[in-house]
Amino acid sequence: MRIQVLFFGMLKDIAGRSGDSVELAEGAVAGDLFDQYAARFPGLGELAGSIVLARNEEFVARDAALREGDEVAFLPPVSGGASPYIAQSADGDGNFFALTRKPIDTRRLLDRVLRGEDGAVVTFEGVVRNNSKGRATRFLDYECYEAMALKVMARIGGEIAARPDVGRVAMVHRLGRLLIGEASVVVVVTSPHRRAAFDAALDGINRLKRLVPIWKKEYFEDGEVWVEGEWDADAPVAGGG
């Protein structure tokens, strides 16, 4: 089937055109179309977290079905808008990883990775609780080594997504000050089967906690403390051993 594609604003410059016509296989969805162009024009993939898709002048999610003659527009952030992510990475297989200082939009992540062939999607949200070791928590503050954190998240997610029964993986971690009840991290895994999705999501958050250079400071009424965890056993510590 043939689809008409439109580009606007900065996306027009990245693609080097304002419009295009492309042949897609029957059953293709909007996300397939975007991924095809993101592979051709890497700049589109880098902005994937802030690009909105519209089909025949109506906003659609990635899993929206396409039909012969549809017009699909790739829309950059409107004037005054901005991506919620301070750093992000997307690959050609549909996996997505990001860091943000804004509340994490879990629904947006689900729409991004879910496909028609998926029979299960597992979402893990780590949230800020109101206590720690008997002390009342006021808020948390997260910081990280941004470039390395994103790289390690992408490596972890890519390895998990490469498993035979896993579809796609998305990981987003929040930075800065977080209040009680807010999500600090979200991991989303899709799969044809629930067991694989559950196992992959658990492995993903466990590896993220052990390997990604992100630290948190807990604030209480009577002080604050950096929370110390443990690096993965394979991490080369400075003291040797």
C-alpha positions in Angstrom: 0.0 0.0 0.0 1.2 3.5 -0.7 1.3 6.1 2.1 1.8 9.9 1.7 4.2 11.3 4.3 4.5 15.0 5.4 7.3 16.7 7.3 7.1 20.0 9.1 9.5 22.5 10.8 12.9 21.1 11.7 11.9 17.6 10.6 11.6 19.0 7.0 15.2 20.1 7.2 16.4 16.8 8.7 14.6 14.7 6.0 15.6 17.2 3.3 12.0 17.3 1.9 8.5 18.4 2.9 6.8 15.3 1.7 7.3 11.8 0.4 5.5 8.8 -0.9 6.4 5.3 0.3 5.2 1.8 -0.3 4.5 -0.3 2.9 3.4 -3.9 3.4 -0.2 -4.5 4.3 -0.7 -4.5 8.0 1.9 -1.9 8.7 1.3 0.6 11.5 2.3 4.2 12.0 5.3 3.2 14.2 6.6 1.0 11.3 6.5 4.0 9.0 8.3 6.2 11.5 11.0 3.6 12.2 11.7 3.3 8.5 12.3 7.0 8.2 14.3 7.1 11.4 16.6 4.5 10.0 17.1 6.6 6.9 17.5 9.9 8.7 19.1 9.4 12.2 18.2 12.9 13.3 14.5 11.8 13.3 15.3 9.0 15.7 17.2 11.3 18.0 14.0 13.4 18.3 11.7 10.5 18.5 10.6 11.4 22.1 9.2 14.7 20.9 7.8 13.8 17.5 4.0 13.3 17.2 2.3 11.3 14.4 -0.9 12.3 12.7 -2.9 10.2 10.3 -5.3 12.0 8.0 -5.2 15.0 10.2 -5.8 13.2 13.5 -3.3 12.4 16.2 -2.5 8.6 16.4 -0.3 6.3 18.5 2.5 4.2 17.0 0.2 1.1 16.8 -2.4 2.8 14.6 -3.1 0.8 11.5 -2.4 2.3 8.1 -4.3 1.9 4.9 -3.8 2.6 1.2 -3.8 6.3 0.5 -3.4 7.4 4.1 -1.5 10.7 4.8 0.8 10.6 7.8 2.4 13.7 9.1 5.5 13.8 11.3 5.0 16.7 13.7 7.8 18.4 15.7 7.1 20.1 19.1 4.8 23.1 18.6 6.2 26.6 19.2 7.0 27.0 22.9 7.1 23.2 23.5 10.0 21.0 24.3 10.9 17.4 24.7 10.5 16.2 28.3 13.8 14.4 28.0 17.2 15.9 28.7 18.9 13.0 27.0 17.5 10.1 25.0 18.4 7.2 22.8 16.3 5.2 20.4 17.4 2.4 18.1 16.0 0.9 14.9 14.3 -1.9 16.7 12.0 0.4 18.6 13.8 0.4 22.0 13.9 3.7 23.9 16.0 5.0 26.8 15.9 8.5 28.4 16.6 10.7 31.3 14.2 13.5 32.4 13.7 16.1 35.0 9.9 16.1 34.4 7.3 13.6 35.5 7.5 10.4 33.5 4.6 9.8 31.1 4.2 6.0 31.3 1.3 6.0 28.8 3.6 7.6 26.3 6.2 4.9 26.7 3.6 2.2 26.3 2.3 3.7 23.1 5.9 4.0 21.9 6.9 0.3 22.3 3.6 -1.7 22.0 2.9 -3.5 18.7 0.1 -5.6 17.4 2.1 -8.8 17.8 2.6 -8.3 21.5 0.5 -10.4 23.9 1.9 -8.9 27.0 3.4 -5.7 28.3 4.8 -5.3 31.8 5.5 -1.9 33.3 7.6 -1.4 36.4 7.4 2.0 38.2 9.7 2.8 41.1 8.0 5.4 43.2 9.2 7.6 46.1 7.9 6.3 49.5 7.4 8.4 52.6 9.9 6.6 54.9 13.3 5.0 55.0 14.7 2.9 57.8 12.2 4.4 60.3 12.7 8.0 59.3 10.0 10.1 57.5 11.2 11.0 54.0 10.4 14.5 52.7 11.8 14.1 49.2 14.6 12.6 47.2 17.1 14.2 44.8 18.7 12.2 42.0 21.8 13.0 40.0 23.8 11.0 37.5 26.6 10.8 35.0 24.3 11.6 32.2 26.2 10.5 29.1 27.4 7.2 30.7 24.0 6.5 32.3 22.2 6.7 29.0 24.8 4.6 27.3 24.6 1.9 30.0 20.7 1.9 30.0 20.7 1.4 26.2 23.2 -1.5 26.5 21.1 -3.2 29.2 17.9 -2.7 27.3 19.3 -3.8 24.0 20.7 -7.0 25.5 17.3 -7.8 27.1 15.4 -6.9 23.9 17.6 -9.3 21.9 16.1 -12.3 23.7 13.9 -14.5 21.5 10.7 -13.9 23.4 11.1 -10.2 24.1 9.7 -7.5 21.8 10.9 -4.0 22.9 12.2 -2.3 26.0 11.9 1.3 27.2 13.6 2.7 30.3 13.3 6.3 31.6 14.9 7.6 34.8 13.9 10.8 36.5 16.5 13.3 37.8 16.4 16.2 40.3 13.9 16.6 43.2 11.1 14.1 43.5 8.2 14.2 46.0 6.5 11.4 47.7 4.5 9.2 45.3 6.3 10.4 42.1 7.9 7.8 39.8 11.7 7.8 39.8 12.1 5.1 37.1 9.9 3.3 34.6 10.8 0.1 32.7 8.4 -1.2 30.0 8.9 -4.5 28.3 6.7 -6.0 25.6 6.5 -9.7 24.5 4.2 -12.2 22.9 4.0 -13.9 26.3 3.6 -12.7 29.9 6.3 -14.8 31.5 9.0 -13.4 29.2 7.8 -9.9 29.8 7.7 -10.3 33.6 11.2 -11.9 33.7 12.7 -9.3 31.4 11.2 -6.3 33.3 12.6 -7.7 36.6 16.0 -8.3 35.1 15.9 -4.8 33.6 15.3 -2.9 36.8 17.7 -5.0 38.7 20.5 -4.4 36.3 19.7 -0.7 36.0 20.0 -0.4 39.8 23.4 -2.2 39.8 25.0 -0.8 36.7 23.7 2.7 35.8 25.6 5.6 37.4 22.6 7.3 39.1 22.7 8.3 42.8 20.0 9.5 45.2 20.0 11.6 48.3 17.2 11.3 50.8 16.0 14.3 52.7 14.4 14.0 56.2 13.2 16.5 58.8 16.4 16.0 60.7 19.0 15.8 57.9 19.9 14.1 54.7 22.0 11.2 53.5 23.3 9.8 50.2 22.0 6.3 49.7 24.7 3.7 49.1 24.0 0.6 47.2 26.4 -1.9 45.6 27.9 -2.0 42.2 27.4 -5.1 40.1 30.1 -7.7 40.9 31.6 -7.2 37.4 32.1 -3.5 37.8 35.8 -2.7 38.1 36.2 -0.7 41.4 39.0 1.8 41.7 40.6 -0.1 44.6 41.1 -3.2 42.6 40.1 -6.7 43.8 
